[in-house]
Coordinates of C-alpha atoms (C1' of nucleotides) in Angstrom, one line a residue:
Chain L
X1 CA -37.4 14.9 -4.1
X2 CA -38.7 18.1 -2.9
X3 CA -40.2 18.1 0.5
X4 CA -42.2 21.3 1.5
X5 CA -45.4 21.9 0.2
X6 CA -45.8 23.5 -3.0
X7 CA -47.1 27.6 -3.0
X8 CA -47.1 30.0 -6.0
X9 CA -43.9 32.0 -6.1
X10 CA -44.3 35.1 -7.8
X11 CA -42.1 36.0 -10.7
X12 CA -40.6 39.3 -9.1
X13 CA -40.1 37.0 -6.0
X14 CA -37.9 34.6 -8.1
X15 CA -35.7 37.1 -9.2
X16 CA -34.8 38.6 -6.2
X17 CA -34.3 35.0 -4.4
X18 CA -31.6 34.3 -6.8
X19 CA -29.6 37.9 -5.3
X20 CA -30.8 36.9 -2.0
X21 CA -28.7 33.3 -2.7
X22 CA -25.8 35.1 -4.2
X23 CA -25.4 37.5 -0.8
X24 CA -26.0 34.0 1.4
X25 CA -22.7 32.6 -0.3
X26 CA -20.6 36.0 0.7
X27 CA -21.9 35.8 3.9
X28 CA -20.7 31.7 4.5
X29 CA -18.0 32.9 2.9
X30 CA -17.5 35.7 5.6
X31 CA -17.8 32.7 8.2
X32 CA -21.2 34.0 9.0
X33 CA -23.8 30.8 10.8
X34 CA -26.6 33.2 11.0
X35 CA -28.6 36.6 9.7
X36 CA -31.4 38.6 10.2
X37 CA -33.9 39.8 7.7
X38 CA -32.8 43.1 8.0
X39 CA -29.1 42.5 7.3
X40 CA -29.6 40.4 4.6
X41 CA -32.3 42.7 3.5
X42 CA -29.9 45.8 3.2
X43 CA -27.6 43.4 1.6
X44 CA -29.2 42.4 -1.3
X45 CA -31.2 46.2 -1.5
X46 CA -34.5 45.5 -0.7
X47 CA -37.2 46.0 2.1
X48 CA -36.7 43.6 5.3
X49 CA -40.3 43.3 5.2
X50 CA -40.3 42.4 1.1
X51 CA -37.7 39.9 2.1
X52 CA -40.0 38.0 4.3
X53 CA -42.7 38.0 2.6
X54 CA -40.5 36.4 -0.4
X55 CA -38.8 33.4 1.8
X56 CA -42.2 32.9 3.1
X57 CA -43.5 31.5 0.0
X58 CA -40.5 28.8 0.6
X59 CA -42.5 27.9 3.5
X60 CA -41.1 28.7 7.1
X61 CA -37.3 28.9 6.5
X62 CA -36.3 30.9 9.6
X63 CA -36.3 30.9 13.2
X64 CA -38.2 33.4 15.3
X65 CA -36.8 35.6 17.7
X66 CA -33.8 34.4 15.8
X67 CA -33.1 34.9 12.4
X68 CA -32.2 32.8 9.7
X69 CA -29.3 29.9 9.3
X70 CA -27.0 30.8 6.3
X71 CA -26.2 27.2 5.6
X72 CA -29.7 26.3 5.8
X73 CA -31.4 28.9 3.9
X74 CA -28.6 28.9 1.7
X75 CA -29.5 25.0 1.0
X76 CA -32.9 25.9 0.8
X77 CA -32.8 28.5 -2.3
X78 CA -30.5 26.4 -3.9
X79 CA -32.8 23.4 -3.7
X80 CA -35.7 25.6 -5.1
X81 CA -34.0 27.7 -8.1
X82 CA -31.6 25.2 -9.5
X83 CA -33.9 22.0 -8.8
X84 CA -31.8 18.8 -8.6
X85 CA -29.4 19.9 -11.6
X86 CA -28.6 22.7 -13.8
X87 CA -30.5 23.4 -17.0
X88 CA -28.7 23.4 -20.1
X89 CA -28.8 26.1 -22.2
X90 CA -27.1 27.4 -25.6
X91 CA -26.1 31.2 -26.7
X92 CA -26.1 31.9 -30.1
X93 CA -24.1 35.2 -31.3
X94 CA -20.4 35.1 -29.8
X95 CA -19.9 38.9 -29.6
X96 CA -19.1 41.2 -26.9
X97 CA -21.9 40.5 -25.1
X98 CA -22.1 37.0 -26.3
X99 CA -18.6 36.3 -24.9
X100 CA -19.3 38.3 -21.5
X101 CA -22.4 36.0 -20.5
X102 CA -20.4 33.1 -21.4
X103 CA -17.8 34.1 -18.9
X104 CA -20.6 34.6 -16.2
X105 CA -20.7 30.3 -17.2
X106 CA -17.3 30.1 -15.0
X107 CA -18.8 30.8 -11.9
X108 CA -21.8 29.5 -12.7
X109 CA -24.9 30.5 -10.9
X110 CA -27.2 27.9 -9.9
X111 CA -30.0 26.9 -12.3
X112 CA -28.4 27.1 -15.6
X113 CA -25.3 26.0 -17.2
X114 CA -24.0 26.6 -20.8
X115 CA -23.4 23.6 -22.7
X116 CA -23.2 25.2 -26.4
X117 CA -21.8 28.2 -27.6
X118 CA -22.5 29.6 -31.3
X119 CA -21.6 32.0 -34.2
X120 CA -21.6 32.5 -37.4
X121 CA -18.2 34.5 -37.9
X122 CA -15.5 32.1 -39.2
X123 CA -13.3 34.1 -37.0
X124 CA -14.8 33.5 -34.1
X125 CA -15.9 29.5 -34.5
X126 CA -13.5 27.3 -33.0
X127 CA -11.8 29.8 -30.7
X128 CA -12.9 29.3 -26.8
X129 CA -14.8 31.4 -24.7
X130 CA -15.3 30.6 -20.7
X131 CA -14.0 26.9 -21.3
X132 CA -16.3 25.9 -24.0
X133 CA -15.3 25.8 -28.0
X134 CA -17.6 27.5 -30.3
X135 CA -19.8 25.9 -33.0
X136 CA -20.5 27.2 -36.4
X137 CA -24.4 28.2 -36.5
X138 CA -25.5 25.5 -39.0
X139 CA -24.6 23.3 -36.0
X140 CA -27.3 24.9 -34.0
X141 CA -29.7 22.2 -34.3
X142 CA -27.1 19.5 -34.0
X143 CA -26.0 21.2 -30.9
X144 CA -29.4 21.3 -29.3
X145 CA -30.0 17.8 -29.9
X146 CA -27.0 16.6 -28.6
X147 CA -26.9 18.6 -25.1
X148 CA -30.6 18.4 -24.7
X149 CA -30.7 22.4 -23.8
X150 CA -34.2 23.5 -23.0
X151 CA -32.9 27.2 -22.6
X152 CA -31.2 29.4 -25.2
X153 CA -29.8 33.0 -25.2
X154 CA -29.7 35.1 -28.1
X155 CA -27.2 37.6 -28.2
X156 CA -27.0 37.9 -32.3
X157 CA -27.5 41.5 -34.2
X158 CA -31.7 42.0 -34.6
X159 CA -31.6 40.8 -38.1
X160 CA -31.2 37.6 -37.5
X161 CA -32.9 37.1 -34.1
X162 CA -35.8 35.9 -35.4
X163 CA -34.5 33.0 -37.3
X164 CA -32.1 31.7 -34.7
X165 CA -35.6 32.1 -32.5
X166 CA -37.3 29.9 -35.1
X167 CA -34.5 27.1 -35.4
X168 CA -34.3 27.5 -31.6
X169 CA -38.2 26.3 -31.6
X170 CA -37.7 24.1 -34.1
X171 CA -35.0 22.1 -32.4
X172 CA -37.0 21.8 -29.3
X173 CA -35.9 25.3 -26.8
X174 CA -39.0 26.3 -25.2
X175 CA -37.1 29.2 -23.0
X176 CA -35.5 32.0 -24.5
X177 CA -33.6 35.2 -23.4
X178 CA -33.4 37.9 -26.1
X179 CA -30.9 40.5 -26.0
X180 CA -31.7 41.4 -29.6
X181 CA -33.8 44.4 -29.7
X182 CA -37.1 43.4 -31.6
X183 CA -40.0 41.5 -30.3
X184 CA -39.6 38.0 -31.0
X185 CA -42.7 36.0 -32.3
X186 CA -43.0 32.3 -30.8
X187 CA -45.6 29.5 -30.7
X188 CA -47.7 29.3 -27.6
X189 CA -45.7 27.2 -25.0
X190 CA -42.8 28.8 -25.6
X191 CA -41.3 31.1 -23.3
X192 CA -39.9 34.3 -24.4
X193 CA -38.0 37.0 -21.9
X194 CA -36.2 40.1 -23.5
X195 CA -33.1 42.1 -22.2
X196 CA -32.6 45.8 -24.0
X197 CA -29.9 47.3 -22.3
X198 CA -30.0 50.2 -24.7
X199 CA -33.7 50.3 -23.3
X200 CA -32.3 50.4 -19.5
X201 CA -29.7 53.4 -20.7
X202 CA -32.6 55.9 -22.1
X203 CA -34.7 55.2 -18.9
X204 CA -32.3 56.3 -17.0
X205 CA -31.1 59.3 -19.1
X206 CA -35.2 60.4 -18.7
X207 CA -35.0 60.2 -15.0
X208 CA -31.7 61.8 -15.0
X209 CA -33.4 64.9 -17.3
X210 CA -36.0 65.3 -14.7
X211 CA -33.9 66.0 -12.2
X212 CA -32.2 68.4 -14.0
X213 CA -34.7 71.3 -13.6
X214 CA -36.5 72.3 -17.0
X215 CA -38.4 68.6 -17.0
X216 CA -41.2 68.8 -19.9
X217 CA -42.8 66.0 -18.6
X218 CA -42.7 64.9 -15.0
X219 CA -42.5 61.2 -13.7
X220 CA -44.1 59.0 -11.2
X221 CA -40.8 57.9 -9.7
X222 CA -41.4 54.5 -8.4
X223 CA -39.0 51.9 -6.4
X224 CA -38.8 49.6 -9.9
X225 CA -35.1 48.6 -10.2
X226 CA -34.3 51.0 -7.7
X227 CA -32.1 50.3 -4.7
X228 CA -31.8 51.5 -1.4
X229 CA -30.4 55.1 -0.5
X230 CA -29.9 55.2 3.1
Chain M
X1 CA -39.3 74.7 -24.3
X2 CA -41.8 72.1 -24.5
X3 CA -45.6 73.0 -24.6
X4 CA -47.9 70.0 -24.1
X5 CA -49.6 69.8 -20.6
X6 CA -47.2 68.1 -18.1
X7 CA -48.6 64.6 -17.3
X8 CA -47.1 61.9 -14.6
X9 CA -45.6 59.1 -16.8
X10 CA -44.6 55.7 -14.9
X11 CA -41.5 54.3 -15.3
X12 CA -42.5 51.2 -17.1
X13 CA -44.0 53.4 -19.7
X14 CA -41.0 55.2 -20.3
X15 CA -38.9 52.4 -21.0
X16 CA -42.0 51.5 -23.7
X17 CA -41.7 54.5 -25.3
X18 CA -38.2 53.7 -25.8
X19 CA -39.2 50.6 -27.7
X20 CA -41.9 52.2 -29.7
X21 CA -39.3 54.8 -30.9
X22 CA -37.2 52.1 -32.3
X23 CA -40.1 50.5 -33.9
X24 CA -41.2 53.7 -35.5
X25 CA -37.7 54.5 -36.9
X26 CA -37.9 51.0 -38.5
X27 CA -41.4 52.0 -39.8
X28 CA -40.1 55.1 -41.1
X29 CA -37.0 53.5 -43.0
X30 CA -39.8 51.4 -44.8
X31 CA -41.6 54.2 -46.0
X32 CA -44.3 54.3 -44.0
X33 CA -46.1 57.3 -42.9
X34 CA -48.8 55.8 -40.3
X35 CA -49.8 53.3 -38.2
X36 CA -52.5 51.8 -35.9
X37 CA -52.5 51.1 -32.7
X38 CA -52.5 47.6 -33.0
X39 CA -49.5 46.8 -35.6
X40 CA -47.2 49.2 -33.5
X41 CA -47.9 47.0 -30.1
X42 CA -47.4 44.2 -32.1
X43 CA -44.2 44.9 -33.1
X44 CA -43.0 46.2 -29.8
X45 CA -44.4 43.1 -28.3
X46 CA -47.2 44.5 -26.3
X47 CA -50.8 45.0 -26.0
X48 CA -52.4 47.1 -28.2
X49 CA -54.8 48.9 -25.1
X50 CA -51.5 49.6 -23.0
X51 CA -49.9 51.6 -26.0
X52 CA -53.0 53.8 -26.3
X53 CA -52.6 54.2 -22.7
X54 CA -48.4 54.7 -22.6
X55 CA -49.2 57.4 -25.9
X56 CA -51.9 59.1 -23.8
X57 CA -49.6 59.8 -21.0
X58 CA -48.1 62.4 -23.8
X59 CA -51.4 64.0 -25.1
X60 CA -52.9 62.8 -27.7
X61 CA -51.1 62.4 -30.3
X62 CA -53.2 60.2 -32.9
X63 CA -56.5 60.7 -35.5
X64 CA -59.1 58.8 -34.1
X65 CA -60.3 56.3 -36.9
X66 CA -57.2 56.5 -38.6
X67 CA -53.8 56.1 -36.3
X68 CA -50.7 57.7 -35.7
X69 CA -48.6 59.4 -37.9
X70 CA -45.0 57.9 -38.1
X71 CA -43.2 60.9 -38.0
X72 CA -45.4 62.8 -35.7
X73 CA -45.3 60.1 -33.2
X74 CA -41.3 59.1 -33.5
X75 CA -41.2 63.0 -33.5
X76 CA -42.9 63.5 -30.1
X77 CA -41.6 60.3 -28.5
X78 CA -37.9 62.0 -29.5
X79 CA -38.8 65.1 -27.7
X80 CA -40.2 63.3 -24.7
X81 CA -37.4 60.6 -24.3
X82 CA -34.7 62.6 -25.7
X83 CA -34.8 66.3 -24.2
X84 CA -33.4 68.6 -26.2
X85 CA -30.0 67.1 -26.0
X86 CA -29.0 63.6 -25.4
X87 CA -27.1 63.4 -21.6
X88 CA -23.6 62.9 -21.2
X89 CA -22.7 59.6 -19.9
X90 CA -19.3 58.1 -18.3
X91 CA -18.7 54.4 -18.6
X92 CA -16.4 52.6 -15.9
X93 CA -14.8 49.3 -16.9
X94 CA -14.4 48.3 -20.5
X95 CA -14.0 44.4 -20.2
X96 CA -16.6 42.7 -22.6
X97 CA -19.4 43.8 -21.4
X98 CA -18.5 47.4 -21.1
X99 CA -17.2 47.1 -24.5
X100 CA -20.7 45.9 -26.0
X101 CA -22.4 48.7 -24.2
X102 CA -20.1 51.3 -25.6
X103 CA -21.0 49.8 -29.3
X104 CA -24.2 50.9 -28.6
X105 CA -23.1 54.5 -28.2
X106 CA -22.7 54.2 -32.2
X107 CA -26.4 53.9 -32.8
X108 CA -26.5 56.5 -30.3
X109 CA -30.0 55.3 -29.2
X110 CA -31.8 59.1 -28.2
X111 CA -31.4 60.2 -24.9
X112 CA -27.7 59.5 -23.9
X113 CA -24.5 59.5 -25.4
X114 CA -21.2 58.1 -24.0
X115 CA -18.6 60.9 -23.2
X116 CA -15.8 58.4 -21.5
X117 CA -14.6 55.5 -21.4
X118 CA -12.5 54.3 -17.9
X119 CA -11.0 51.1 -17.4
X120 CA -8.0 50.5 -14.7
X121 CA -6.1 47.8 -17.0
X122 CA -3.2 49.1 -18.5
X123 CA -3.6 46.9 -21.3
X124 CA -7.0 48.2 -22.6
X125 CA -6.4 52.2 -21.5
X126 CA -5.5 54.0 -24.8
X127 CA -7.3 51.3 -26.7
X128 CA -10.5 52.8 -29.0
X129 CA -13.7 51.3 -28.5
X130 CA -16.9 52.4 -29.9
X131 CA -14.7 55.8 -31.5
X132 CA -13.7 56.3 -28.0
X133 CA -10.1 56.5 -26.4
X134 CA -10.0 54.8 -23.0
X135 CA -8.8 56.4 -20.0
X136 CA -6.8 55.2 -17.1
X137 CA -9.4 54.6 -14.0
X138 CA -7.6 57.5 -12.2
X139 CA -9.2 60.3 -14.0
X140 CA -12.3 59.4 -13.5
X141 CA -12.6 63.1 -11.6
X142 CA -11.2 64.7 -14.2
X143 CA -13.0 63.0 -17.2
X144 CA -16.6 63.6 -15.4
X145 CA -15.7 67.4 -14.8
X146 CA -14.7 68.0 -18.3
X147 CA -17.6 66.3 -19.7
X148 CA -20.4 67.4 -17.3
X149 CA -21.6 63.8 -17.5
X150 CA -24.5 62.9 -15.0
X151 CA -24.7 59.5 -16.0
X152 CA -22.0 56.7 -14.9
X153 CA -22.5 53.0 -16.2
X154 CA -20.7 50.8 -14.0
X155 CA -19.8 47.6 -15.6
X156 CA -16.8 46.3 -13.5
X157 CA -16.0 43.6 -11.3
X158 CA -18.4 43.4 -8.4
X159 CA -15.4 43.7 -5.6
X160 CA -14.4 47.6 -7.1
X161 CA -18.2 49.2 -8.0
X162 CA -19.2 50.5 -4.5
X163 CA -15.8 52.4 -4.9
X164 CA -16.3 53.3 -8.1
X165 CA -19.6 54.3 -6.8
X166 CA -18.3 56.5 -4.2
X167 CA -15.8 58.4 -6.7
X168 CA -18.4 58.7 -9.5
X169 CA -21.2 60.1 -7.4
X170 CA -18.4 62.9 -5.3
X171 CA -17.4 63.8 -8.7
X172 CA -21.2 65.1 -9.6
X173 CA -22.7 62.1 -11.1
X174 CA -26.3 61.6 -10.2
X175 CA -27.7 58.4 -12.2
X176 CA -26.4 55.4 -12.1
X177 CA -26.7 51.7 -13.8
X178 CA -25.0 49.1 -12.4
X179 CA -24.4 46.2 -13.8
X180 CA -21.9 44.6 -10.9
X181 CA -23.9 42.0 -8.9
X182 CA -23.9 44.2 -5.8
X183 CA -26.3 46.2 -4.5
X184 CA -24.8 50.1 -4.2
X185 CA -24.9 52.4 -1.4
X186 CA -25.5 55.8 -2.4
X187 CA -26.2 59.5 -0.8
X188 CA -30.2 60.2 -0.5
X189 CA -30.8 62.3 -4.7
X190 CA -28.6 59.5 -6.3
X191 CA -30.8 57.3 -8.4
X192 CA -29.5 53.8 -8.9
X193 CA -30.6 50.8 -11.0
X194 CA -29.5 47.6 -11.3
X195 CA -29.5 45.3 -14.3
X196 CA -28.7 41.9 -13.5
X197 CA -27.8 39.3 -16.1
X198 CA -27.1 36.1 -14.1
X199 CA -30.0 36.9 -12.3
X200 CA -32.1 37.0 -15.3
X201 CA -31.0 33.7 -16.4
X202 CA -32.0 32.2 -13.1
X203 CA -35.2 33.9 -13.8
X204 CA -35.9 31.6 -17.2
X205 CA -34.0 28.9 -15.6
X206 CA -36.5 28.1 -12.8
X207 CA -39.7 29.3 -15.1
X208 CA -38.5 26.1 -17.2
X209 CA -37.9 23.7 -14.7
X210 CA -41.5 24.7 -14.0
X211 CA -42.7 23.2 -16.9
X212 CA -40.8 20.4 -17.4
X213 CA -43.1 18.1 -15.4
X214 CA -41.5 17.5 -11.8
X215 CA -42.0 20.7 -10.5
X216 CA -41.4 21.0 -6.5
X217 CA -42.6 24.6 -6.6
X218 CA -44.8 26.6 -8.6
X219 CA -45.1 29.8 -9.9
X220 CA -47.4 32.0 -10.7
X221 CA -46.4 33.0 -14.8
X222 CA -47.2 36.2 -15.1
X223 CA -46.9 38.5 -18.3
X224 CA -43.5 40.5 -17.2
X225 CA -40.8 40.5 -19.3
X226 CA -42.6 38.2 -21.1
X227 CA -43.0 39.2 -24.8
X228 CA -46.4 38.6 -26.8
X229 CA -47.4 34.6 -28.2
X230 CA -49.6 34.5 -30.8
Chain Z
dA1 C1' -37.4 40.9 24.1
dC2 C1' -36.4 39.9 19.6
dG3 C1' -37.2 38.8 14.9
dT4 C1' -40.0 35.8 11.9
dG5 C1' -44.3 35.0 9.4
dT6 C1' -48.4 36.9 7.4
dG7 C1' -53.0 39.0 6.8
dA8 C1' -54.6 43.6 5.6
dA9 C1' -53.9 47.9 3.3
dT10 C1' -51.7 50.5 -0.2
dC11 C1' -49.8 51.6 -4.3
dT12 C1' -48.7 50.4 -9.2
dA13 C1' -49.6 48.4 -13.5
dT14 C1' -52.3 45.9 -16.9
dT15 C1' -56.5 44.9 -19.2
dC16 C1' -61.2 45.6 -20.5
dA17 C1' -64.8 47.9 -22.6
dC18 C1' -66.8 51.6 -24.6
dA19 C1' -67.6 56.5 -25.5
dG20 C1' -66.0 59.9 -28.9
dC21 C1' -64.1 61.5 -33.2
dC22 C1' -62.7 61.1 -37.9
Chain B
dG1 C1' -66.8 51.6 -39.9
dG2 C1' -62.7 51.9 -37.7
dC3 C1' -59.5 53.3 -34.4
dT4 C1' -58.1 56.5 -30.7
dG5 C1' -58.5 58.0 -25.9
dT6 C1' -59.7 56.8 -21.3
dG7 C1' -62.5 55.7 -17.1
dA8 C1' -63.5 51.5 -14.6
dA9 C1' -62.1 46.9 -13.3
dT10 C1' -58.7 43.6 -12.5
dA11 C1' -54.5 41.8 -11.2
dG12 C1' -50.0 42.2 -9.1
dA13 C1' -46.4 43.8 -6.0
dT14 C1' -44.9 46.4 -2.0
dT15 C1' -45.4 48.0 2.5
dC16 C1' -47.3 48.1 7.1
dA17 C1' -48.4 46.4 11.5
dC18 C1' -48.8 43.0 14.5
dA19 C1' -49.5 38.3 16.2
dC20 C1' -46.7 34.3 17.2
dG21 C1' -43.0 31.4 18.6
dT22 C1' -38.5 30.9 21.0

DNA sequence: ACGTGTGAATCTATTCACAGCC
DNA sequence: GGCTGTGAATAGATTCACACGT
């Protein structure tokens, strides 16, 4: 039962709510009843203005003159990014990376939850990672089936990222989040977002080069994931 | 020395060229010497006019009529993303997730390389990951002077990056990417940027509780990270 | 007076459509 | 004929500036 009436919230917009939720909690936390745009703002690295703008598509959330309440907009965000429950979601490839996300399951952030864990190394299936046992990957579709997950997160080697994708699909996932580093190919309807972090590395060894003097090509250097120098 | 006229690229291009790069080395392990615009994008995932228009940023660097050569193009994509030499990079906490990113430095994608490896557990200092010895958090000074890295990768617990911040940017390190869920405070010339994990499962969480039917606010879905469907 | 909420302006990025060259 | 290179058009995100409520 969600009250307000419904805008479009942007994608970028979505993002940065879910930081702007994760500063409200320090802040209650902190014993804190009440901020302004501009401390939370600094807190969470953006633009008090940008910040604004983004609760605004919540509706009115704030009180002018004022500022906002942290228990209320606290409420507020939660009510909009995690909906009534959490989503259920499986990860498929136990690695390092694997393993690290499923820790980030322990204190886990509104919206999703994991509910399946995966691999195919013998070694790996049947220890626990973050509270949950891990399946053998021919239980994949089993697995699905039996949590309902809507969500998966692929954190195999890029070989095989495209079949885990395609039993994914097949077994009824319609969101996934690719760590692997090749394009995935999906049916329409199905949602696909990618993660390189070897991608995020060389970006910022480019800007780093720039800087350094004898830059052959120069950039347009942009506030993109950028935070705040002050 | 590079000779091509110097052009202003944008940052999202840049971390495209990265991909393309990738895709060309897999291209070029297959044998093949050339390829059209349209194959490449869809193998990177994207749209086959915004390559054209991310290659042009460099020159051109194709045959009209007939496409791009795979080794020209992996050649000058290596030049442009690369430099001459990749950038030494420092890496500050080795839990799992530092761990996966050091595994990376194997396939030493172009541009960086790791240098060091800093963690402030006893237990994992002296430990090899990746080919590299871990170092006790303390020298951190001393392992960024002797490596003249530029680059830090901060992937420790949120509560210790801003210090780890603060020591790695008074040693001489002018890039970072942090992957602590905290936004950093740094001197005006430092460039930060964040990458977010739990933030990008939030992301996909609420783009699927979109679509599941009771949706109490909508978005407006917008090709971002979203890769191509076909 | 203070700080939110928001239209308008600006800047960035993506997509289209076609001219130009092989 | 086919495919690159690119100006023009479109869409999206960020920032500004100020009106409004308390």
């Amino acid at each position: 039962m969600s009250e307000s009436r419904p805008r479009i919230v942007p994608e970028a917009t979505v993002a940065r709510l879910a930081v702007y939720l994760r500063v409200l909690a320090g802040l209650a936390d902190g014993g804190r009843s009440s901020v302004s745009s501009g401390e939370l703002a600094s807190a969470a690295g953006v633009n008090p203005a940008g910040l604004r703008k983004d609760l605004s598509y919540l509706g009115p959330c704030g009180v002018r003159g004022v500022g906002y309440s942290v228990a209320g907009l606290r409420e507020r965000l939660t009510e909009v990014l995690g909906g009534e429950r959490s989503r259920p979601c499986v990860l498929v490839g136990i690695g390092r990376l694997g393993s690290a996300l499923a820790d980030y399951a322990g204190f886990a952030s509104r919206g999703f939850q994991f509910v399946g864990l995966l691999d195919s190394d013998p070694r790996t299936v049947g220890t626990e990672v973050g509270g949950l046992p891990v399946h053998p990957a021919e239980e994949l579709e089993v697995v699905v089936a039996r949590t309902g997950a809507t969500i998966g997160v692929i954190t195999t080697p890029a070989e095989v990222a495209q079949a885990v994708c395609d039993r994914l699909v097949a077994a009824g996932v319609r969101s996934i989040l690719n760590f692997a580093p090749v394009a995935l190919t999906v049916p329409a309807g199905v949602d696909v977002r990618k993660v390189d972090l070897s991608v995020e590395l060389q970006v910022l060894a480019f800007l780093d080069q720039q800087r350094d003097g004898s830059a052959p090509v120069v950039t347009a250097l942009r506030a993109d994931a950028r935070e705040s120098v002050r």
